[in-house]
PDB file of C-alpha atoms and ligand atoms in Angstrom:
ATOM      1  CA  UNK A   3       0.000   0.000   0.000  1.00 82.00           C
ATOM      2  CA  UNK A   4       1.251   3.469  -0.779  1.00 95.00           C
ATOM      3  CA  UNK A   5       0.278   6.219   1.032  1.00 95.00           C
ATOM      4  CA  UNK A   6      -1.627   9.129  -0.429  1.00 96.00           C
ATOM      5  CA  UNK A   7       0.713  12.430  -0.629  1.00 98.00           C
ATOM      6  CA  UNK A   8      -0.910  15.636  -1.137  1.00 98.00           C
ATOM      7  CA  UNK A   9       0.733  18.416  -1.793  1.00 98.00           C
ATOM      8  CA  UNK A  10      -0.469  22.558  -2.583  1.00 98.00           C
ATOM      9  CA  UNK A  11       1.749  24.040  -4.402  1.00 98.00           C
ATOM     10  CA  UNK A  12       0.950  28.003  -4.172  1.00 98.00           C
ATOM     11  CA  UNK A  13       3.541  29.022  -6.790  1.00 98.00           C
ATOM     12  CA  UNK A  14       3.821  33.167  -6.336  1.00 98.00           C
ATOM     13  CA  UNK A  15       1.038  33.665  -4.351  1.00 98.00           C
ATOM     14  CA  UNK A  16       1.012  34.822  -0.605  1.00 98.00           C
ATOM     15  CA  UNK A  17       2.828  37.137   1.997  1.00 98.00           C
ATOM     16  CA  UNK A  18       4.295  35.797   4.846  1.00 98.00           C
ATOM     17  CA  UNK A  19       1.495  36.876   6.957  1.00 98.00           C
ATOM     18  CA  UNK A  20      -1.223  35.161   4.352  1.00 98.00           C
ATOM     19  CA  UNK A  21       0.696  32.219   5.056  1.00 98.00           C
ATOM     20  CA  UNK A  22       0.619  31.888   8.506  1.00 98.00           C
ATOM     21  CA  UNK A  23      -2.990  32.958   8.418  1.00 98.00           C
ATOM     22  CA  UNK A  24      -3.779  30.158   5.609  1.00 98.00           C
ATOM     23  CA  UNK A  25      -1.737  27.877   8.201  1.00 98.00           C
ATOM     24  CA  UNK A  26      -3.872  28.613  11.412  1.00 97.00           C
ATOM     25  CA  UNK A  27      -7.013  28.289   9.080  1.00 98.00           C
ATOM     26  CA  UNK A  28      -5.993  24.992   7.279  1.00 98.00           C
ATOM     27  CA  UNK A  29      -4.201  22.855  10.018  1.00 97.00           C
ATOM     28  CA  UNK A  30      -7.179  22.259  12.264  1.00 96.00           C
ATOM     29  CA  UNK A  31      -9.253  21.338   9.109  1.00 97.00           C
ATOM     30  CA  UNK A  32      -6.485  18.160   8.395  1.00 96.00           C
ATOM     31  CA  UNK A  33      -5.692  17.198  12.310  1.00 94.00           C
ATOM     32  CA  UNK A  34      -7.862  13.981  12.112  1.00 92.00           C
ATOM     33  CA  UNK A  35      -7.185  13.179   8.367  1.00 91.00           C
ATOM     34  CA  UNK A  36      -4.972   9.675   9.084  1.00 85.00           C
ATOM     35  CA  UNK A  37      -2.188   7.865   6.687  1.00 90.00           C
ATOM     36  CA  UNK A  38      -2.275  11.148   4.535  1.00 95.00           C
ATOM     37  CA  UNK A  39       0.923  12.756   3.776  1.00 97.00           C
ATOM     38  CA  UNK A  40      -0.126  16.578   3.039  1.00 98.00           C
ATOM     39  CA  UNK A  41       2.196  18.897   1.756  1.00 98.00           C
ATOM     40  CA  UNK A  42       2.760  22.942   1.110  1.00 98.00           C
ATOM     41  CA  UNK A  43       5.005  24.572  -0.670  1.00 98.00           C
ATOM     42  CA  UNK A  44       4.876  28.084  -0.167  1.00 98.00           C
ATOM     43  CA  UNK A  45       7.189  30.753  -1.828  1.00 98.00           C
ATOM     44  CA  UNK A  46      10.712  30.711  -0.381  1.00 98.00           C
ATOM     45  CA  UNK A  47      10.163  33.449   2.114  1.00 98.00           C
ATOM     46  CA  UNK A  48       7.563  32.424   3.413  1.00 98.00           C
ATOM     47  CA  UNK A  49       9.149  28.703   4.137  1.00 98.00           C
ATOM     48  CA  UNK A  50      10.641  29.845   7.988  1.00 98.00           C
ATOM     49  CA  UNK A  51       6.999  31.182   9.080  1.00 98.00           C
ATOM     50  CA  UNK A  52       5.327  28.249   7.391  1.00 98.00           C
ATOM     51  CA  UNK A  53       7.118  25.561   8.886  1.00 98.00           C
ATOM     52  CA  UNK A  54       7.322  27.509  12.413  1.00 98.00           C
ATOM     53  CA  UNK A  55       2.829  27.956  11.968  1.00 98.00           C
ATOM     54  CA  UNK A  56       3.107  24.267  11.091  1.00 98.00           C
ATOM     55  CA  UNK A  57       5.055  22.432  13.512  1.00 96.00           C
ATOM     56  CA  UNK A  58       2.330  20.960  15.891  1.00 91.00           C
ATOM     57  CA  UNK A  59       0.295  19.769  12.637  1.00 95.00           C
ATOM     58  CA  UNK A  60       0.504  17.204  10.176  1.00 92.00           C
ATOM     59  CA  UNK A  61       1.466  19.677   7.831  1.00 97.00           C
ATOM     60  CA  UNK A  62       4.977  19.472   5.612  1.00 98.00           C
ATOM     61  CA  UNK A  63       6.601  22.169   3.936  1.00 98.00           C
ATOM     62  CA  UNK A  64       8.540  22.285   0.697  1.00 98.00           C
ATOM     63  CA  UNK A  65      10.124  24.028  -1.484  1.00 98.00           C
ATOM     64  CA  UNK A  66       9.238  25.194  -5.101  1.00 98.00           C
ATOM     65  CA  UNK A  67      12.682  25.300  -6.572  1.00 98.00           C
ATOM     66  CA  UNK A  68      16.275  24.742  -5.520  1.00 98.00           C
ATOM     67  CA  UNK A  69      20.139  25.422  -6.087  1.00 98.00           C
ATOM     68  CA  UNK A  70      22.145  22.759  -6.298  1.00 97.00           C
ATOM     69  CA  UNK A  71      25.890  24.930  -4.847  1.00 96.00           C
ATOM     70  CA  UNK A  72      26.335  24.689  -1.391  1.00 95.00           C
ATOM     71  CA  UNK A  73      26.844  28.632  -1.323  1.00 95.00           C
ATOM     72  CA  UNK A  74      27.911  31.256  -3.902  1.00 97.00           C
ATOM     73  CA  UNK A  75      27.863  34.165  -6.431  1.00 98.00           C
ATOM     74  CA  UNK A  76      24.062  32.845  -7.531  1.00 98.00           C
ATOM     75  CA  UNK A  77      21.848  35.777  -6.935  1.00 98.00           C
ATOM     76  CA  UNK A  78      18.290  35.125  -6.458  1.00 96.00           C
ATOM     77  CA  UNK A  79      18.808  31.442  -5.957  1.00 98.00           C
ATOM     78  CA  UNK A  80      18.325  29.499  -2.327  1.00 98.00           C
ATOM     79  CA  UNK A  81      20.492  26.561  -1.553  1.00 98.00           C
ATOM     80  CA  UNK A  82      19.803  23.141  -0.546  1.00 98.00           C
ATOM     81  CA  UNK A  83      21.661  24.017   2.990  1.00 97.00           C
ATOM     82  CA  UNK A  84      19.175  27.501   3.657  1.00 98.00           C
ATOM     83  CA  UNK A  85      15.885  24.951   3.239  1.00 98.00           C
ATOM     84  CA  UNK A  86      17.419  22.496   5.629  1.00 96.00           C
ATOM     85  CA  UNK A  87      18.385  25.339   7.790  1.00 95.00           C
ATOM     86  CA  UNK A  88      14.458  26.567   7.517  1.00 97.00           C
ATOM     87  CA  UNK A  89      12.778  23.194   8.434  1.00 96.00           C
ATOM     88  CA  UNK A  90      11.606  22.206   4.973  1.00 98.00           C
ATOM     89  CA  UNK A  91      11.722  18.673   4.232  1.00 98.00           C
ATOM     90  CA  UNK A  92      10.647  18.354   0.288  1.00 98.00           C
ATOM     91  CA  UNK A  93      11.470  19.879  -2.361  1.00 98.00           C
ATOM     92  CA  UNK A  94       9.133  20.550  -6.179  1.00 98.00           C
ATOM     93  CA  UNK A  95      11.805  19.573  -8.952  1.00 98.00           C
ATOM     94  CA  UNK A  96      11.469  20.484 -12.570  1.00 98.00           C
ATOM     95  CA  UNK A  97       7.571  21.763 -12.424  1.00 98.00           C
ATOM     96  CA  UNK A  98       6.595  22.424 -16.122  1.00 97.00           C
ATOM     97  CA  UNK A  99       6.880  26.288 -15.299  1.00 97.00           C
ATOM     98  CA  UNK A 100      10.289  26.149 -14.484  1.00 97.00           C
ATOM     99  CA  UNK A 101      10.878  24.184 -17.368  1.00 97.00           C
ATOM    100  CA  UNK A 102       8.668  26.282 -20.017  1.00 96.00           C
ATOM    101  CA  UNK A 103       9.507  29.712 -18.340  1.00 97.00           C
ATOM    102  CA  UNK A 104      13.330  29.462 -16.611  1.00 97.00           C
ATOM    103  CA  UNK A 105      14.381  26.479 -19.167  1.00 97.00           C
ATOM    104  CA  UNK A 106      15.127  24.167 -16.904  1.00 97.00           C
ATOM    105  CA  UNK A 107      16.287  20.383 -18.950  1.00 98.00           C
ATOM    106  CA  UNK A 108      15.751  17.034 -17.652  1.00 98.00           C
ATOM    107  CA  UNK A 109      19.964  17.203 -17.013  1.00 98.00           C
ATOM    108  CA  UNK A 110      19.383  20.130 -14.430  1.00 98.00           C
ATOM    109  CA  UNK A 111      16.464  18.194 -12.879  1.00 98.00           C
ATOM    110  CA  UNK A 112      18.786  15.285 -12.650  1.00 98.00           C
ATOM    111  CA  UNK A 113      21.358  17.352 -11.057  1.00 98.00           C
ATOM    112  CA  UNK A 114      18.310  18.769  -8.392  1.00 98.00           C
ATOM    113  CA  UNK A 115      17.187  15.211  -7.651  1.00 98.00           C
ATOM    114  CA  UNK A 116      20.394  13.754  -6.951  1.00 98.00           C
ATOM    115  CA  UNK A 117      21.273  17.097  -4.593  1.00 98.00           C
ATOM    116  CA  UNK A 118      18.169  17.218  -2.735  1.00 98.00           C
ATOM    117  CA  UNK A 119      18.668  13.587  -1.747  1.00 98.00           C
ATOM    118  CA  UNK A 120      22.162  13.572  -0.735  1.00 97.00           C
ATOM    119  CA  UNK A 121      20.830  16.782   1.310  1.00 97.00           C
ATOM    120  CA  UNK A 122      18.523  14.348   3.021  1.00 97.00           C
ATOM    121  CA  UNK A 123      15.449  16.015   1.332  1.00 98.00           C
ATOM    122  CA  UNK A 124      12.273  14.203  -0.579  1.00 98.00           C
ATOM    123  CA  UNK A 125      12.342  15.297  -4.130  1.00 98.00           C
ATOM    124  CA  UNK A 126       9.151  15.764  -5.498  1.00 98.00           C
ATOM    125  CA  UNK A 127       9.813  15.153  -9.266  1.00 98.00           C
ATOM    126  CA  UNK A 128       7.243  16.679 -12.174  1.00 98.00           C
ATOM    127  CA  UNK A 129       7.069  15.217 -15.665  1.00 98.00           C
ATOM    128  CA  UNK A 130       4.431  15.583 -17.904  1.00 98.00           C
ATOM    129  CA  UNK A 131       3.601  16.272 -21.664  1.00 98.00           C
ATOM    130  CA  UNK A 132       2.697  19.228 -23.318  1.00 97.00           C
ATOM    131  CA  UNK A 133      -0.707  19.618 -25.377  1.00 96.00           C
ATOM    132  CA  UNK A 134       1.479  19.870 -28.848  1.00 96.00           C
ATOM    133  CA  UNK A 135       2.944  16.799 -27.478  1.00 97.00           C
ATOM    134  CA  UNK A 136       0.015  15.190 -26.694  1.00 96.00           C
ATOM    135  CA  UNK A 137      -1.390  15.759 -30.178  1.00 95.00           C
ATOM    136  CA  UNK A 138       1.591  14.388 -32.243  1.00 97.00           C
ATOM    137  CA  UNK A 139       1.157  10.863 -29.816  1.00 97.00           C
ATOM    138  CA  UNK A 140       4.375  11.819 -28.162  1.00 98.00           C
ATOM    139  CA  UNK A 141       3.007  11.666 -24.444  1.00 98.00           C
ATOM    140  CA  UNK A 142       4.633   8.095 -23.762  1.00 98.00           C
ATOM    141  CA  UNK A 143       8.034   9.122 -25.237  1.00 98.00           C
ATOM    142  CA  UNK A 144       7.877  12.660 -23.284  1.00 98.00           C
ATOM    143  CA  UNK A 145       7.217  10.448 -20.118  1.00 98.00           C
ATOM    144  CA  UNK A 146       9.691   8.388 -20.788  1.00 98.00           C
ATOM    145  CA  UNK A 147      12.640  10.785 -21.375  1.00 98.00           C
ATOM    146  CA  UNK A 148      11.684  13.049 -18.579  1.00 98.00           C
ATOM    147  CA  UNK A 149      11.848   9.788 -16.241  1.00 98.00           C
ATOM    148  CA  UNK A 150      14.615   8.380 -17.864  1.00 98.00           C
ATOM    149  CA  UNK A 151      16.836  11.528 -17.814  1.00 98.00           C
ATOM    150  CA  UNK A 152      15.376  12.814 -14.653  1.00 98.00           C
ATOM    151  CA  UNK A 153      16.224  10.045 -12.857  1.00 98.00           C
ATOM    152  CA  UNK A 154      19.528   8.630 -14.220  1.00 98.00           C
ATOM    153  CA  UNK A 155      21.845   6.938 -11.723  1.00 97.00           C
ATOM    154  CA  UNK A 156      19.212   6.966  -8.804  1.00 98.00           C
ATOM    155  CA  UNK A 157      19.148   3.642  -6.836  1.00 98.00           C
ATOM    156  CA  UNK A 158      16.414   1.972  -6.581  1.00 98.00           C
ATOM    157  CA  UNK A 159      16.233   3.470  -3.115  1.00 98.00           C
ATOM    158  CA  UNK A 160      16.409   5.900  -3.636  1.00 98.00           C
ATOM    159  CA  UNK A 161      13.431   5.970  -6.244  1.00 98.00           C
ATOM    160  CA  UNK A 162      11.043   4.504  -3.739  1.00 98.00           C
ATOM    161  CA  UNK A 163      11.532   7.228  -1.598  1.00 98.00           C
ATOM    162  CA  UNK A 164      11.020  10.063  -3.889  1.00 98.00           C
ATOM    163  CA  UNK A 165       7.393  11.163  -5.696  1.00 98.00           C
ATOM    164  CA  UNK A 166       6.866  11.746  -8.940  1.00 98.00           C
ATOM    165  CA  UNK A 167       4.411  14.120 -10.329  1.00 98.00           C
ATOM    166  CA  UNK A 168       2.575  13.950 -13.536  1.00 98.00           C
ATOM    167  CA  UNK A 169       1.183  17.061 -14.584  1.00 98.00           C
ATOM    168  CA  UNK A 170       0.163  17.369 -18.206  1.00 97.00           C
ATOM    169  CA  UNK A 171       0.955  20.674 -18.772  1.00 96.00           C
ATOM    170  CA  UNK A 172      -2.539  21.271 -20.710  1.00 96.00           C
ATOM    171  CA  UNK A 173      -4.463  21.067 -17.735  1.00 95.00           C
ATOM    172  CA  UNK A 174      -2.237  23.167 -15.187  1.00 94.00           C
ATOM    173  CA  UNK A 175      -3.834  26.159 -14.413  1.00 90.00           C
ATOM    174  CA  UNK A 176      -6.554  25.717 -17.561  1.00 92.00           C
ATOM    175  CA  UNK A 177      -9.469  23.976 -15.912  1.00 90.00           C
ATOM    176  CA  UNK A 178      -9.490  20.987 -17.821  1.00 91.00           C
ATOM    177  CA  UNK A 179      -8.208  17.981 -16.105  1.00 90.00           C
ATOM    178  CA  UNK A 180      -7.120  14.940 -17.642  1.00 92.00           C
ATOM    179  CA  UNK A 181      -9.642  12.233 -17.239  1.00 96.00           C
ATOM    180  CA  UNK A 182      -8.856   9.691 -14.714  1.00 96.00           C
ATOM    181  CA  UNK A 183      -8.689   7.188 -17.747  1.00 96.00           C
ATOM    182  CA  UNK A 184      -5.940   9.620 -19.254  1.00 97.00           C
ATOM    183  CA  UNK A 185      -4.646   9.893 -16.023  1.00 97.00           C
ATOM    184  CA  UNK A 186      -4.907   6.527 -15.076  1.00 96.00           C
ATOM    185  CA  UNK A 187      -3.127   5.654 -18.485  1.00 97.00           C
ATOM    186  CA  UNK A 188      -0.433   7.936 -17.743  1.00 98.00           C
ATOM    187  CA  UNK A 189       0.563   6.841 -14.104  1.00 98.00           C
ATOM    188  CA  UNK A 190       0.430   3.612 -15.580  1.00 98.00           C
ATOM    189  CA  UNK A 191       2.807   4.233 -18.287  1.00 98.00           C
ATOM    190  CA  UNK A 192       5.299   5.994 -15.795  1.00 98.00           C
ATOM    191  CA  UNK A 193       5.397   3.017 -13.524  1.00 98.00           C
ATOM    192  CA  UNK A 194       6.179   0.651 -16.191  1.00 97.00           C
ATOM    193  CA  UNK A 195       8.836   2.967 -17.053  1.00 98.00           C
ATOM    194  CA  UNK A 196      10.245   3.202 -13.633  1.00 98.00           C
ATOM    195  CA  UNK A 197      10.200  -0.799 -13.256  1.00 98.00           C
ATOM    196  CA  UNK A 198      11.840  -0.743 -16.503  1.00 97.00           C
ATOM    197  CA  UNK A 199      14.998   1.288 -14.674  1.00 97.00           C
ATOM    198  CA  UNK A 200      14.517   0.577 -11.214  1.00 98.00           C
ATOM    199  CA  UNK A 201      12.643  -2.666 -10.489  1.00 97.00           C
ATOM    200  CA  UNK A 202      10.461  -3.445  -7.778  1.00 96.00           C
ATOM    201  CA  UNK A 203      11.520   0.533  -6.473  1.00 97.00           C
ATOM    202  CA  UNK A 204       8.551   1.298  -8.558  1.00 97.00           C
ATOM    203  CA  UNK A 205       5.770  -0.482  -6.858  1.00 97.00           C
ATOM    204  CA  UNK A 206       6.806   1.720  -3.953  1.00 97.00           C
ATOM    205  CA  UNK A 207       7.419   5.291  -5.535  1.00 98.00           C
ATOM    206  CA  UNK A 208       4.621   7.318  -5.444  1.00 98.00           C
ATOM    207  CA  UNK A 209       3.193   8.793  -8.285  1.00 98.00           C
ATOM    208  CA  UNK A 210       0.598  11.807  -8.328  1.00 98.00           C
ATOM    209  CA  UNK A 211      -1.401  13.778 -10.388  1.00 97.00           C
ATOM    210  CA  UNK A 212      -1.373  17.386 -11.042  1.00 97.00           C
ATOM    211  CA  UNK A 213      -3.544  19.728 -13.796  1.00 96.00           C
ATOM    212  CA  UNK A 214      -6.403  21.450 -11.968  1.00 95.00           C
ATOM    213  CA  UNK A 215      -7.197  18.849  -9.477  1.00 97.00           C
ATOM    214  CA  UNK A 216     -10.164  20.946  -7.416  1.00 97.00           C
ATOM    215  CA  UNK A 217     -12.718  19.076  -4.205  1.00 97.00           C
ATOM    216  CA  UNK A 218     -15.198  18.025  -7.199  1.00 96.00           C
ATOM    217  CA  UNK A 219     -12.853  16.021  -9.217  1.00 96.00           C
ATOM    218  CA  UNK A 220      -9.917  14.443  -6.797  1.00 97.00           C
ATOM    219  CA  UNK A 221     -12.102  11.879  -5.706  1.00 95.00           C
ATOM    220  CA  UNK A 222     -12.557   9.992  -8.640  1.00 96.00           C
ATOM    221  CA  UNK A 223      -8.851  10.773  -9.978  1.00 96.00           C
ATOM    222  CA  UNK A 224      -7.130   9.618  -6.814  1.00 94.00           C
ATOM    223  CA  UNK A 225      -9.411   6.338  -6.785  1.00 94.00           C
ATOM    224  CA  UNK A 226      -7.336   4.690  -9.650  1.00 95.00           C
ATOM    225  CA  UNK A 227      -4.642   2.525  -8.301  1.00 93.00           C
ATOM    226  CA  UNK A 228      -1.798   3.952  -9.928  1.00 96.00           C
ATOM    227  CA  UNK A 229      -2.590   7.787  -8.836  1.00 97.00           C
ATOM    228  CA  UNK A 230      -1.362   8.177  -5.299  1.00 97.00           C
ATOM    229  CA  UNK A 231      -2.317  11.592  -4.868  1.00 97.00           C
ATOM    230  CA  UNK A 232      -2.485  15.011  -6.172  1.00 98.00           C
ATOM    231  CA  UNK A 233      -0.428  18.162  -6.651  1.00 98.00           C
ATOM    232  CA  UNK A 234      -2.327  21.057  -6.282  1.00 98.00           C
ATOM    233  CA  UNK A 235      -2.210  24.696  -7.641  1.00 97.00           C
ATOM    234  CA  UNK A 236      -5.084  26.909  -7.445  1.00 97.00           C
ATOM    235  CA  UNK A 237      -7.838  24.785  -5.568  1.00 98.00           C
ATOM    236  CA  UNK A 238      -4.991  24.438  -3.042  1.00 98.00           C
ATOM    237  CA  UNK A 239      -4.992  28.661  -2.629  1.00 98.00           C
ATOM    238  CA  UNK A 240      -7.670  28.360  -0.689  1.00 98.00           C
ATOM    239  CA  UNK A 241      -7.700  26.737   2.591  1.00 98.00           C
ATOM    240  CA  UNK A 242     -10.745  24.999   3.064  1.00 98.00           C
ATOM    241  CA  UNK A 243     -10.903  23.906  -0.850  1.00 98.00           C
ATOM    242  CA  UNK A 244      -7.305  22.088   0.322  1.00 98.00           C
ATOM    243  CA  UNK A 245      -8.590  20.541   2.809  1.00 97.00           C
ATOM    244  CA  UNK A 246     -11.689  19.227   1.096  1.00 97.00           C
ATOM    245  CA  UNK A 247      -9.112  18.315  -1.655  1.00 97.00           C
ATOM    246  CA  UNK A 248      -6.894  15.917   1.274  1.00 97.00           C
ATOM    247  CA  UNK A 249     -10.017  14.812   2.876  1.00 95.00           C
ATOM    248  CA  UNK A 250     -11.136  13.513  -0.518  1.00 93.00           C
ATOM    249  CA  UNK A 251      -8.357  11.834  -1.542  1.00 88.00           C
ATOM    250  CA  UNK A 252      -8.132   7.786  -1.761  1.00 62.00           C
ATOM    251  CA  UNK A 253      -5.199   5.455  -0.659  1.00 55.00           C
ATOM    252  CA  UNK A 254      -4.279   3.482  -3.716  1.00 46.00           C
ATOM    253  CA  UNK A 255      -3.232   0.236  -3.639  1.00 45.00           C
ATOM    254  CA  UNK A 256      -0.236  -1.855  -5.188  1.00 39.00           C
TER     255      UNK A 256
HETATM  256  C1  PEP B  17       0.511  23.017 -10.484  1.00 61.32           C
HETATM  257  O1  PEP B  17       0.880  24.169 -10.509  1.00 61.32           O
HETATM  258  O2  PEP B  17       1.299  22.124 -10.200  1.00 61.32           O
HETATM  259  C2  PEP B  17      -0.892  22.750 -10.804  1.00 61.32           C
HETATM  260  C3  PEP B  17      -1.267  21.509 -10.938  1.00 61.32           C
HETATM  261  O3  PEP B  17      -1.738  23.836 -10.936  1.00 61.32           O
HETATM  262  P1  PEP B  17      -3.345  23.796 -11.067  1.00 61.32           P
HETATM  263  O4  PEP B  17      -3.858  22.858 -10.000  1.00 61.32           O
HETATM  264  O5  PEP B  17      -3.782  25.195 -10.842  1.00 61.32           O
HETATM  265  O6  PEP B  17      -3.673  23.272 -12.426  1.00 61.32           O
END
């Protein structure tokens, strides 16, 4: 059995003080949701006063992005040292923004994974096809390259511990989901592709899904078998859509 992750992931959205505010609101709302692993990651300065609002709850924090130096002449960038130093405990590698807008490769989200778990962190790895890609029968290949490259020279340890996301990058942020057939199909196609690399690692590695997920549709998304949860953007803004969004959520089975 894996066990459902569920993560928000709030992208450039909220001060410090809506974040603690969101955190007061949401954490009661999840305190007797069981065998749930819920997530947020906020922006990076927020993290500190997230994870402090957070500590007594079930709540983990991560982070959105990452550096792979340990220090250095990087400005703008956070390193894998300042998030341990903060609390968080996850980090979101190679979402399809950074990808599409900062041109991020499946080598530099190779380099992330690798960093964030010799750091001791939980990657949280995002693959997923674009609509052009989708439409030219590419999604399988896509899928496979991004896992392939994005995951090079993990053990298989290594892969059981980590998540994968698969977002197709038509539905983030659009309001159309995938189906849970398409999503279904997808998850499906990833795990094969992880056994294919990593063996029996991918019965264990958890792999969610991520394209407007909202409390009407998660339900009946997360109650495939291969979908072990969901990565969240907008629903997840809001603190009681969240936590209808966790509370809805289904364990999946192997
Ligand atoms: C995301 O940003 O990872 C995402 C899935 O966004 P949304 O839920 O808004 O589609």
């Amino acid at each position: 059995m894996r066990r459902p992750f569920v993560a928000a992931n709030w992208k450039m959205h909220k001060t410090v003080q809506e974040a603690v505010a969101y955190a007061r609101d949401f954490a009661p709302r999840v305190e007797a949701v069981r065998n749930v692993d819920i997530v947020i990651a906020p922006p990076f300065l927020a993290l500190p006063a997230l994870v402090e609002a957070t500590a007594n709850s079930r709540v983990l924090v991560a982070a959105q992005n990452v550096h792979t130096a340990p220090h250095g002449a990087f400005t703008g960038e956070v390193s894998l040292g300042m998030l341990q130093g903060s609390g968080v405990t996850l980090v979101i590698i190679g979402h399809s923004e950074r990808r599409q807008l900062f041109g991020e490769t499946d080598a530099g989200v190779n380099t992330k994974t690798r960093a964030t778990i010799d750091a001791g962190l939980t990657p949280i790895v995002c693959v997923g096809e674009t609509l052009e890609e989708r439409e030219a029968d590419r999604t399988f290949d896509v899928l496979d390259r991004q896992v392939r490259d994005g995951l090079a020279g993990l053990s298989a340890g290594q892969v059981a511990a980590l998540v994968v996301a698969y977002e197709p990058v038509w539905a983030i942020g659009t309001g159309r989901n995938a189906t849970p057939d398409q999503a279904d199909e997808a998850h499906r196609h990833i795990r094969q592709q992880l056994a294919s690399q990593f063996g029996d690692a991918a019965a264990a590695c958890r792999v969610i899904y991520g394209g407007s997920v909202k409390p009407g549709n998660v339900a009946e998304l997360s109650a495939r078998p291969d979908v072990d949860g969901a990565l969240v953007g907008g629903a997840s803004l809001d603190p009681a859509s969240f936590a209808e969004i966790v509370a809805s959520s289904r364990p999946a089975t192997v």
